[in-house]
Short mmCIF file of C-alpha atoms and ligand atoms in Angstrom, two decimals:
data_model
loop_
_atom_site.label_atom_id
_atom_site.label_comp_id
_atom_site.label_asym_id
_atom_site.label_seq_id
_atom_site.Cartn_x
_atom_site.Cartn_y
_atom_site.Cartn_z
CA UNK A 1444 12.42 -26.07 -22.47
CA UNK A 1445 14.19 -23.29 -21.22
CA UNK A 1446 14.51 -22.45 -17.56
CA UNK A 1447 11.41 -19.86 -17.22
CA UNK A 1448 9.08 -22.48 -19.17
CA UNK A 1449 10.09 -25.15 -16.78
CA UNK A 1450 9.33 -22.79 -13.64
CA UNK A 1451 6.19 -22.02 -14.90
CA UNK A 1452 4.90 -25.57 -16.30
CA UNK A 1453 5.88 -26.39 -12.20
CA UNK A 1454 3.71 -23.55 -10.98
CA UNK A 1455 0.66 -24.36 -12.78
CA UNK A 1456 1.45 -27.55 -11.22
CA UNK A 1457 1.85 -27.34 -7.69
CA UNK A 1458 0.67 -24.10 -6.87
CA UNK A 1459 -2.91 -22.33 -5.19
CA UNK A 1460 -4.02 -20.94 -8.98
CA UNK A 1461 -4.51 -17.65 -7.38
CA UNK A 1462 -1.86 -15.73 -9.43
CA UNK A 1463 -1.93 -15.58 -12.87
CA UNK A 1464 2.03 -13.93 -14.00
CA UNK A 1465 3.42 -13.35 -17.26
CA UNK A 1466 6.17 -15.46 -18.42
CA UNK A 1467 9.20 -13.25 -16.64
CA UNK A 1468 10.82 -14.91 -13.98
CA UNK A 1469 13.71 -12.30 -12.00
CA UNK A 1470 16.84 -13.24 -11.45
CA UNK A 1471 18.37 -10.15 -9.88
CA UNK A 1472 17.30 -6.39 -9.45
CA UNK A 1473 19.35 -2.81 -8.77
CA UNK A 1474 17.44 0.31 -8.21
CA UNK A 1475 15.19 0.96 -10.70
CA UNK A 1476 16.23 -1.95 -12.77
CA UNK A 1477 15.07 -5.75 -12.93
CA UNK A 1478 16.30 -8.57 -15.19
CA UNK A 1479 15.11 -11.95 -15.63
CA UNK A 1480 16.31 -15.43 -16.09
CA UNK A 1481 17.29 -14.55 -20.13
CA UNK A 1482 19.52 -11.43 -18.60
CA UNK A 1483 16.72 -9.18 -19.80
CA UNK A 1484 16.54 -6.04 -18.89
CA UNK A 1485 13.33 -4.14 -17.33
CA UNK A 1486 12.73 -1.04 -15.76
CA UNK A 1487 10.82 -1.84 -12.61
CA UNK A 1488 7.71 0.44 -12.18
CA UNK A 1489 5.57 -1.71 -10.10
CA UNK A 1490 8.25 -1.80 -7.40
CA UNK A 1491 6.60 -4.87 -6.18
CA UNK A 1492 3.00 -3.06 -5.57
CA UNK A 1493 4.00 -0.20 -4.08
CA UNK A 1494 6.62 -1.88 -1.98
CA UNK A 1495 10.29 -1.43 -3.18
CA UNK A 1496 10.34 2.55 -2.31
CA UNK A 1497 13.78 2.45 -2.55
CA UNK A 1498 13.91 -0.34 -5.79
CA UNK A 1499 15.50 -3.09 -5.24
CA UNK A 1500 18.94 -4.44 -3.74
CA UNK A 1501 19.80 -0.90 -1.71
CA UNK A 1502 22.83 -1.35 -0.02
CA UNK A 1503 21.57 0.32 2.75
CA UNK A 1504 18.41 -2.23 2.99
CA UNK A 1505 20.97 -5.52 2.57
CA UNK A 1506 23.53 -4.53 4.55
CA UNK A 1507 20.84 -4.00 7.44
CA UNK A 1508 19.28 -7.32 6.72
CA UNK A 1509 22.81 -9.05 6.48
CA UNK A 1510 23.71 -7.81 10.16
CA UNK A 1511 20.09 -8.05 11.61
CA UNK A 1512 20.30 -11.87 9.86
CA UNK A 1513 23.65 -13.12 11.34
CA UNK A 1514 22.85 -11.89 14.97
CA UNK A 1515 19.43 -13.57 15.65
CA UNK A 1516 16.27 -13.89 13.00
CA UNK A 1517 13.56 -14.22 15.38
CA UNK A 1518 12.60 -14.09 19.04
CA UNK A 1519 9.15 -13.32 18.90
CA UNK A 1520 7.04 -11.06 21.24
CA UNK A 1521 7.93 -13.17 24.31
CA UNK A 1522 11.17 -10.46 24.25
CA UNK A 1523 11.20 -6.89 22.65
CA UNK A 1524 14.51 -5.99 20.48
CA UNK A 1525 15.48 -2.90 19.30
CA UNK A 1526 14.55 -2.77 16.05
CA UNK A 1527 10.42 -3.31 17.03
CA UNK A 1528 10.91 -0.11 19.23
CA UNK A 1529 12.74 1.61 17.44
CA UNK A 1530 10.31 1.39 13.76
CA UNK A 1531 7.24 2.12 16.49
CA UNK A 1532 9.49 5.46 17.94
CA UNK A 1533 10.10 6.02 14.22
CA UNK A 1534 6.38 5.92 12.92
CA UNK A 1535 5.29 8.14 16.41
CA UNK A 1536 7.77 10.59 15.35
CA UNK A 1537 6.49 11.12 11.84
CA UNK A 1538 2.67 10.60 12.32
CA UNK A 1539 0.02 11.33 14.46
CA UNK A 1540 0.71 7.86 16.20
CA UNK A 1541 1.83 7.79 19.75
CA UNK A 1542 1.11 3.95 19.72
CA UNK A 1543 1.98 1.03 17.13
CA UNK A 1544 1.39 -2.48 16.41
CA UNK A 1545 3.36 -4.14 14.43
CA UNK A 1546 2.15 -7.21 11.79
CA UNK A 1547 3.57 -8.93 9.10
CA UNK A 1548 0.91 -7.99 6.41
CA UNK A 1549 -0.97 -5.08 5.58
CA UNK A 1550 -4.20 -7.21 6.22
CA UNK A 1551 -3.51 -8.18 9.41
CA UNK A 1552 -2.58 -4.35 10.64
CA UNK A 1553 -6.61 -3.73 8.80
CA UNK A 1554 -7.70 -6.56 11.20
CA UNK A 1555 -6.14 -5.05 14.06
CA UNK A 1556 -7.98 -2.09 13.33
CA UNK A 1557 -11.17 -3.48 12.86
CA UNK A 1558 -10.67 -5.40 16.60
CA UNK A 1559 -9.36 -2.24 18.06
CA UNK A 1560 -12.43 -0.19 17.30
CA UNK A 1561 -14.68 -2.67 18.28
CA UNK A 1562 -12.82 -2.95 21.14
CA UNK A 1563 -12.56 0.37 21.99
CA UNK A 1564 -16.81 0.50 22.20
CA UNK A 1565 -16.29 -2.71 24.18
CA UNK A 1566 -14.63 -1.16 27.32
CA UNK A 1567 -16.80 1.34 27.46
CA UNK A 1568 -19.65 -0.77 27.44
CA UNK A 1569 -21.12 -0.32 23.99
CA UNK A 1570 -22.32 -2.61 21.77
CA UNK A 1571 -21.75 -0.74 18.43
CA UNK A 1572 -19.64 -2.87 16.32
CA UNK A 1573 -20.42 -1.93 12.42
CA UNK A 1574 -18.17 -0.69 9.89
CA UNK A 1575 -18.67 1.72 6.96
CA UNK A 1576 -16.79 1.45 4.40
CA UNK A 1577 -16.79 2.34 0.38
CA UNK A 1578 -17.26 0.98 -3.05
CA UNK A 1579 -13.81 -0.20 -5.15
CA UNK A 1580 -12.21 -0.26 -2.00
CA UNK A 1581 -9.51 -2.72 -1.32
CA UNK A 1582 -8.68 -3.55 2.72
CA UNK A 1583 -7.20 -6.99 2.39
CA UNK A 1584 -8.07 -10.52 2.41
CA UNK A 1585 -8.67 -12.02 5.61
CA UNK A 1586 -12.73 -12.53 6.33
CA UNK A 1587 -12.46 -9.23 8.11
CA UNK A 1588 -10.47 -7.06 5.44
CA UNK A 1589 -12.11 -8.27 2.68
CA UNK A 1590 -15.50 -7.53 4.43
CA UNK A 1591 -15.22 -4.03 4.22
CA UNK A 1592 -13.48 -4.65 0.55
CA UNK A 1593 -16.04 -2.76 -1.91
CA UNK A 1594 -14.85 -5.44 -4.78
CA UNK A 1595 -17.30 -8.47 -5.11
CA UNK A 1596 -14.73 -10.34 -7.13
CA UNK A 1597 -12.98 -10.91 -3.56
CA UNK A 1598 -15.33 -11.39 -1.80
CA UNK A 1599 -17.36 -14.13 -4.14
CA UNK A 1600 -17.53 -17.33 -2.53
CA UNK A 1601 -16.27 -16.71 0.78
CA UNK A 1602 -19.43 -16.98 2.82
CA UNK A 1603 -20.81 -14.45 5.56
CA UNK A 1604 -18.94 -11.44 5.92
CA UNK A 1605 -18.71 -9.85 9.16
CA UNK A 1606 -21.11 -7.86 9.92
CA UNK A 1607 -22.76 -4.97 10.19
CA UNK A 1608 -21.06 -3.38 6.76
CA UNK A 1609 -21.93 -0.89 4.68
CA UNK A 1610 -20.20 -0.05 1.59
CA UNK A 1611 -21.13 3.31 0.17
CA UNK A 1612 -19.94 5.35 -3.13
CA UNK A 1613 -16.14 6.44 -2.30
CA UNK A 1614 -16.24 10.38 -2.43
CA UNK A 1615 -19.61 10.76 -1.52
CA UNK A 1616 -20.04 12.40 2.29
CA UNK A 1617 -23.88 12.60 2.03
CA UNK A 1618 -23.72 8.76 1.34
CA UNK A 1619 -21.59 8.41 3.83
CA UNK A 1620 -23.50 10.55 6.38
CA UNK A 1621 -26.84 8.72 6.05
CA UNK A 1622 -25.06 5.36 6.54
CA UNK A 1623 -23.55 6.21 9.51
CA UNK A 1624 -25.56 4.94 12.33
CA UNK A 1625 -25.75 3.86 15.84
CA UNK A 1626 -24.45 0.46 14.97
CA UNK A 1627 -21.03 2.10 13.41
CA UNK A 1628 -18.14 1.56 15.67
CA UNK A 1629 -15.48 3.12 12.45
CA UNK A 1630 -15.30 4.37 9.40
CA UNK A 1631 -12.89 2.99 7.20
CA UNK A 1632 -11.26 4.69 3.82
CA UNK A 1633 -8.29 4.58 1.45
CA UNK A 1634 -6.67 8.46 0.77
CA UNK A 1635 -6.81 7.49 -2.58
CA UNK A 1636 -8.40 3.91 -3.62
CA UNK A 1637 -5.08 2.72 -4.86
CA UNK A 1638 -6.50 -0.95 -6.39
CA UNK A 1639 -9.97 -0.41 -7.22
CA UNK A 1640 -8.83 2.32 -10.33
CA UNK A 1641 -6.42 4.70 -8.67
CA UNK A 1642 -9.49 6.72 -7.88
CA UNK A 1643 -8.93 10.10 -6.29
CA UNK A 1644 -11.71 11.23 -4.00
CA UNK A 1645 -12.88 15.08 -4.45
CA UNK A 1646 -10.57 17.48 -2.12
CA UNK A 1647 -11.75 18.20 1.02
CA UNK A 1648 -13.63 14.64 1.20
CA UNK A 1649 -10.95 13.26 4.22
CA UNK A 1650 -11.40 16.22 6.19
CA UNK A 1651 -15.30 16.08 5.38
CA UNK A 1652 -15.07 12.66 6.95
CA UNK A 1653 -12.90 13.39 9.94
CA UNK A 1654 -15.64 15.56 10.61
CA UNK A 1655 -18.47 13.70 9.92
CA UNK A 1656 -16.74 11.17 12.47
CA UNK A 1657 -15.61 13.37 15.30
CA UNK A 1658 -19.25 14.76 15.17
CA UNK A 1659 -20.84 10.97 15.21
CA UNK A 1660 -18.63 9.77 18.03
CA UNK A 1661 -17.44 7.15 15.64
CA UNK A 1662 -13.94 5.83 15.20
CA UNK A 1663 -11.55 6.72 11.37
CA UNK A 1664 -9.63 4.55 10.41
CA UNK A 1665 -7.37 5.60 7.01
CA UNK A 1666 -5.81 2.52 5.70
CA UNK A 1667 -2.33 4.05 4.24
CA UNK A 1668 -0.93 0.47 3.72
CA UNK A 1669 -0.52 1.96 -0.46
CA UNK A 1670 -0.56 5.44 0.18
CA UNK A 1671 2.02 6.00 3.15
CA UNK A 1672 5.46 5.95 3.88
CA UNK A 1673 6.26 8.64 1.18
CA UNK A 1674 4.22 7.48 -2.11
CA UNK A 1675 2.10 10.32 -2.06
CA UNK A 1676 5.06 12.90 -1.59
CA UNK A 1677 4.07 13.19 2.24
CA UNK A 1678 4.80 10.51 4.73
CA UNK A 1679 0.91 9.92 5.18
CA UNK A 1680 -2.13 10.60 2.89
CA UNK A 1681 -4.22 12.11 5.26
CA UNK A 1682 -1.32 15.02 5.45
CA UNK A 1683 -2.88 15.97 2.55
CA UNK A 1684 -5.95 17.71 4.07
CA UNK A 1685 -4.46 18.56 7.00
CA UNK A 1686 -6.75 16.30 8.88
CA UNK A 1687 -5.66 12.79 11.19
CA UNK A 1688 -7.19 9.54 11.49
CA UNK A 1689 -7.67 7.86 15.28
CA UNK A 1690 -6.16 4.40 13.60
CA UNK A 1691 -4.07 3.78 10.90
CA UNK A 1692 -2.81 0.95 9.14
CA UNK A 1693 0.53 0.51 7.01
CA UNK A 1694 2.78 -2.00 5.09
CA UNK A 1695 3.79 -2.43 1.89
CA UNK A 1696 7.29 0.42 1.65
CA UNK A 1697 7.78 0.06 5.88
CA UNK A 1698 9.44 -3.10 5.31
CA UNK A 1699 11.81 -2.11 2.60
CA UNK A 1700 10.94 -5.48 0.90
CA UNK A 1701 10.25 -7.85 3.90
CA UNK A 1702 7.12 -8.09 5.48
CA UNK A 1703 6.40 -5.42 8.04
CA UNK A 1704 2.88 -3.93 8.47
CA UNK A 1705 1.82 -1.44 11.25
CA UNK A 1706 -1.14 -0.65 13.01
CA UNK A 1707 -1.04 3.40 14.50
CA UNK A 1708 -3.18 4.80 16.81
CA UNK A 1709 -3.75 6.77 19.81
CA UNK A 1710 -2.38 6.82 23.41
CA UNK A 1711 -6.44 6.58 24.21
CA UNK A 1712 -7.80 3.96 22.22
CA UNK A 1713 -4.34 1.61 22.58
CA UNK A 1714 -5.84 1.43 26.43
CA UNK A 1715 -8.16 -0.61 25.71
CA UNK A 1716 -5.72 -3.37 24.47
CA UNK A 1717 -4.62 -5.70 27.57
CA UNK A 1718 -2.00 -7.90 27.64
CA UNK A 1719 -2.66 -10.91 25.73
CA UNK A 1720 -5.89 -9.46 23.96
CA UNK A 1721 -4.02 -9.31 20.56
CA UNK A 1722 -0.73 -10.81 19.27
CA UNK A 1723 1.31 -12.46 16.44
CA UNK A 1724 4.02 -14.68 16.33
CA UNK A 1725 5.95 -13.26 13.36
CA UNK A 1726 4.81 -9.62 13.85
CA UNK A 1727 8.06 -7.23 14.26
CA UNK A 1728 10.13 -9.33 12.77
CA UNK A 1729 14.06 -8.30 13.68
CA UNK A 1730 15.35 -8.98 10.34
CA UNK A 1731 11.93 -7.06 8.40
CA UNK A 1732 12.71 -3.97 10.88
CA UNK A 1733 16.18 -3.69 10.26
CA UNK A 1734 15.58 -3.64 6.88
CA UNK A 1735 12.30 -1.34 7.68
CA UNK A 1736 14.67 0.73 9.75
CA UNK A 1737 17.32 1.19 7.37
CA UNK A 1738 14.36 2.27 4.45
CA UNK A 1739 13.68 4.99 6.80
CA UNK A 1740 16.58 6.21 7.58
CA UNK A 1741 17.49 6.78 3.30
CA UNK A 1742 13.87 8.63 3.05
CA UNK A 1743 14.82 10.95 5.39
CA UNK A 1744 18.76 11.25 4.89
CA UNK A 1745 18.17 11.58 1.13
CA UNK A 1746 14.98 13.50 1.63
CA UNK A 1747 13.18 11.25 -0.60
CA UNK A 1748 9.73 12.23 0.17
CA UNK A 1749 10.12 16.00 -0.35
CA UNK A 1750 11.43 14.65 -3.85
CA UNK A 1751 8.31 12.72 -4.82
CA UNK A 1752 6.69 15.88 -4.25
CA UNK A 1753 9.37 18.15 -6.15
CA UNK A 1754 9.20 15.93 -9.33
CA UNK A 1755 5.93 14.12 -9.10
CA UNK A 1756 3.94 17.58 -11.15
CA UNK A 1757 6.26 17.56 -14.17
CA UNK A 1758 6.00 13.37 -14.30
CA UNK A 1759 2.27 13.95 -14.20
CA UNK A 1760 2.44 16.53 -16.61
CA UNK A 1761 4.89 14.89 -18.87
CA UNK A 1762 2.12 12.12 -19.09
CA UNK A 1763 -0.92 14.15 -19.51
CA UNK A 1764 0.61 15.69 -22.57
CA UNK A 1765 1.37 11.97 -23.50
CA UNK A 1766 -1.84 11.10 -22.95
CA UNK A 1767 -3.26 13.49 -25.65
CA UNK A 1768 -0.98 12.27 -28.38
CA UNK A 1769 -2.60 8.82 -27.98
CA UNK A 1770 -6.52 8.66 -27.80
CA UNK A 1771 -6.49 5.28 -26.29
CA UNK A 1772 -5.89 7.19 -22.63
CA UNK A 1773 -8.92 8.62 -21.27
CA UNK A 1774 -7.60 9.67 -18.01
CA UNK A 1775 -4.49 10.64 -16.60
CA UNK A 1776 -4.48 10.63 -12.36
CA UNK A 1777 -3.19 10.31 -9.29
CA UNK A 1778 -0.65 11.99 -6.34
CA UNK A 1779 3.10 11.24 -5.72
CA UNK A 1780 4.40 8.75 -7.38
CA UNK A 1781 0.49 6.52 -7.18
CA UNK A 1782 -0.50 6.85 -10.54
CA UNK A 1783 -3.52 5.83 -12.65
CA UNK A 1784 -3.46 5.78 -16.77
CA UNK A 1785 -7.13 5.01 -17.42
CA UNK A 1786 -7.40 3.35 -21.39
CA UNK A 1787 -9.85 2.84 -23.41
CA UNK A 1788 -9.95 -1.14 -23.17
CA UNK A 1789 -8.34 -3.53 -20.88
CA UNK A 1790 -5.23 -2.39 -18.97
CA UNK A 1791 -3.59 -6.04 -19.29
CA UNK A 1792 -3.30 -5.78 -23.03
CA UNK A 1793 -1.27 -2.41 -22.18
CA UNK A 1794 0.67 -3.72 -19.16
CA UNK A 1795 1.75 -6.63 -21.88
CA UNK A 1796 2.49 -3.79 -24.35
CA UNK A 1797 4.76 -2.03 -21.44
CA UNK A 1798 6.33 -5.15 -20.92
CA UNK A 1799 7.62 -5.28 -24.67
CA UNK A 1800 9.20 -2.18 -24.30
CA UNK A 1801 10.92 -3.43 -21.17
CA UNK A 1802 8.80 -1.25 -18.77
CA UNK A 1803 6.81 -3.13 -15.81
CA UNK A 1804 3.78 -1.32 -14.40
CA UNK A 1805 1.00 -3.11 -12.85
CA UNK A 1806 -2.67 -2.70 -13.38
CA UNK A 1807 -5.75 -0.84 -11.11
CA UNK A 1808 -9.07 -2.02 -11.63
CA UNK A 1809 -10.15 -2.97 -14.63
CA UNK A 1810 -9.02 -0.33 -17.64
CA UNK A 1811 -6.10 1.45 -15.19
CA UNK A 1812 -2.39 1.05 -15.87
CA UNK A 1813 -0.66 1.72 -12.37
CA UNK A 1814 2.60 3.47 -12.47
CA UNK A 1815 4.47 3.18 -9.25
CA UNK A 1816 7.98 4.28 -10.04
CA UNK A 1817 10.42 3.98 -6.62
CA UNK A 1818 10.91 6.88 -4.57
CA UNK A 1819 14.46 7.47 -5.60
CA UNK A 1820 14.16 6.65 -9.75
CA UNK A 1821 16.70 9.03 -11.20
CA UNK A 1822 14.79 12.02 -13.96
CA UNK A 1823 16.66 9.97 -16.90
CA UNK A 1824 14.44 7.16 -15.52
CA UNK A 1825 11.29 9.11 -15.04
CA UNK A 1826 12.20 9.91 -18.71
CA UNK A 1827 12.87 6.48 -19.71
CA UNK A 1828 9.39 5.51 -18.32
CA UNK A 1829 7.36 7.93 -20.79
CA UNK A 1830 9.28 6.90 -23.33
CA UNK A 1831 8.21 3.06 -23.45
CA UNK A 1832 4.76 3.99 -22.30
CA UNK A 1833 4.41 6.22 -25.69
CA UNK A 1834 5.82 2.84 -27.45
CA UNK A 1835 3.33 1.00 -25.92
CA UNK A 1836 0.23 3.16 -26.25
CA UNK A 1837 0.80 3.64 -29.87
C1 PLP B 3087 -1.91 -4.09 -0.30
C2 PLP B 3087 -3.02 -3.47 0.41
C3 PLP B 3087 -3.67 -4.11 1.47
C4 PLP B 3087 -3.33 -5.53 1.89
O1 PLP B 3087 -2.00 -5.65 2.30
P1 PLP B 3087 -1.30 -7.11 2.27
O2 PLP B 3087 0.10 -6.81 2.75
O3 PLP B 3087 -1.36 -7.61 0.87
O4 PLP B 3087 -2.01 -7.96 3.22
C5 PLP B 3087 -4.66 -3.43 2.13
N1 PLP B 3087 -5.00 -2.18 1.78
C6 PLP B 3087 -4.40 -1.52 0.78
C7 PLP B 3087 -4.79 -0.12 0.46
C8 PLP B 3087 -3.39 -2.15 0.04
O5 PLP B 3087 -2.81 -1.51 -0.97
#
């Protein structure tokens, strides 16, 4: 048996069978670049769901966790350190934040969301406390995420949702107009549903919504735990349309690998929060925001994001012409580098294929390969990428 069997046979053993991996097991990663227990080689497009922005092992990102790690791990929130005000002064300095909560998940920033608004009717004596959300949506997976998930295969099992929800076509503003009711406290939306199918909604639909909410009285909430922090080629989705949310939620890049999520929102609606009303243990982490910290620091030093958004086009266009050499793509979407390769058939057999050629992507949905290369993978990379895909989709 060689070591990966052995690791394996154990999982099936003794884990949750929630996860259902191939049989790679990684030993080490650099950049762009992953190998596994054999000393295979990969290059790492799934950048661990959207997380590894800048790949894996930056120096930048271990030295920062090194330091953070030999000083002190954890305090808590019974004392602030620097690093938990200085990622909130960060994120209020790039969005349209002034106030941040910070979580370990990107769930539990969604749940703070879903309290806050409800919260926010609360004080002002209100009783409104329903959500509207959309179809193919993904939130999360606590009982309050995953009730405003549009996905019934998370959602199967689990008993009552919260309620009042309702989950209505994504992209559709008349849908999502005559839903909208008394009983909504928030709307709640994905810039671009980046698990349900990389779906892209049609332009103008976020502002169309911002509107629809500011004239409603009812809370937005844009969950940019996928989309932000860069992906997109702007720091936030919404930047998009030119349009901001009154909450926001993030994780996945802010923590440069460890887990940091963030919940943004107004000077207003953080009011209504009193001392004591919401907390976590493990949220704002030191060692997670040094290594957040030092992630955002190499965005902006190496202007990362403006370079997602220089080289994203020719990627996409690279693969569209791709795409028409093999018939098996139907589709070819997506913004940044959040990218959807809709086939003709299931995505795993493709993902599988990738993974042959020593390329890892991840899958959307149930027929979308998801191509999430890190911010900072070099053009010979980018080139490397098509390359394997054609392999793989021949
Ligand atoms: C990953 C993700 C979540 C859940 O974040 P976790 O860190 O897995 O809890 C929620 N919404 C979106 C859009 C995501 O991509």
């Amino acid at each position: 048996m060689t070591q990966t069997e052995e690791l394996l046979a154990l999982a099936q053993r003794v884990l949750v069978p929630t996860y259902a991996p191939p049989a790679l097991v990684p030993r080490r990663g650099a950049g762009s670049r992953l190998w596994d227990l054999d000393g295979t080689e990969y290059l790492d497009f799934t950048t661990g769901i959207a997380v590894n922005a800048l790949g894996h092992a930056h120096p930048d990102v271990v030295r920062a966790i090194t330091e953070q790690a030999s000083r002190f791990s954890h305090t808590a929130n019974i004392f602030f350190h620097e690093g938990h005000v200085r990622v909130a002064e960060k994120l209020v300095e790039r969005s349209f934040g002034q106030r941040v909560f910070l979580t370990n998940s990107g769930t539990e920033a969604m749940e703070g969301a879903l309290k806050l608004a409800r919260r926010w009717f609360w004080k002002r004596g209100d009783a409104r406390d329903g959500f509207v959300a959309t179809q193919g949506s993904f939130h999360g997976r606590t009982m309050g995420a995953v009730s405003i998930t549009g996905q019934t295969a998370y959602r199967e099992g689990f008993g009552r949702m919260l309620e009042p929800v309702a989950l209505v076509p994504y992209g559709d503003i008349d849908a999502l107009a005559t839903a909208v009711g008394p009983s909504t406290c928030a709307v709640v939306l994905e810039p671009i549903q980046a698990n349900g199918g990389v779906n892209m909604p049609p332009p103008g639909y976020v502002a169309a919504v911002r509107k629809l909410c500011t004239e409603r009285g009812v809370l937005f909430i844009v969950d940019e735990i996928q989309t932000g922090v860069g992906r997109t080629g702007r720091w936030f989705g919404y930047e998009h349309e030119g349009v901001t949310p009154d909450i926001m939620t993030l994780a996945k890049a802010l923590g440069g690998g460890l887990p940091l999520g963030a919940m943004v929102t107004t000077d207003e609606l953080a009011a209504v929060m009193d001392v004591g009303s919401h907390g976590t243990t493990f949220g704002g982490n030191p060692v997670a925001c040094a290594a957040g910290l030092a992630t955002l620091a190499v965005l902006e030093r190496d202007h990362l994001v403006e370079r997602v958004a220089e080289r994203a086009p020719s990627f996409m266009s690279a693969l569209r012409q791709l795409a028409q050499r093999h018939p098996v793509v139907r589709d070819v979407r997506g913004r940044g580098y959040l990218i959807g390769v809709e086939l003709e058939g299931a995505a795993k057999h493709y993902e599988e294929r990738c993974r042959h050629e020593r390329l890892l992507v991840t899958t959307s949905g149930k027929n979308v390969l998801r191509i999430l290369p890190p911010l900072l993978a070099s053009d010979a990379e980018l080139d490397e990428c098509l390359g394997k895909l054609g392999r793989a989709l021949a």
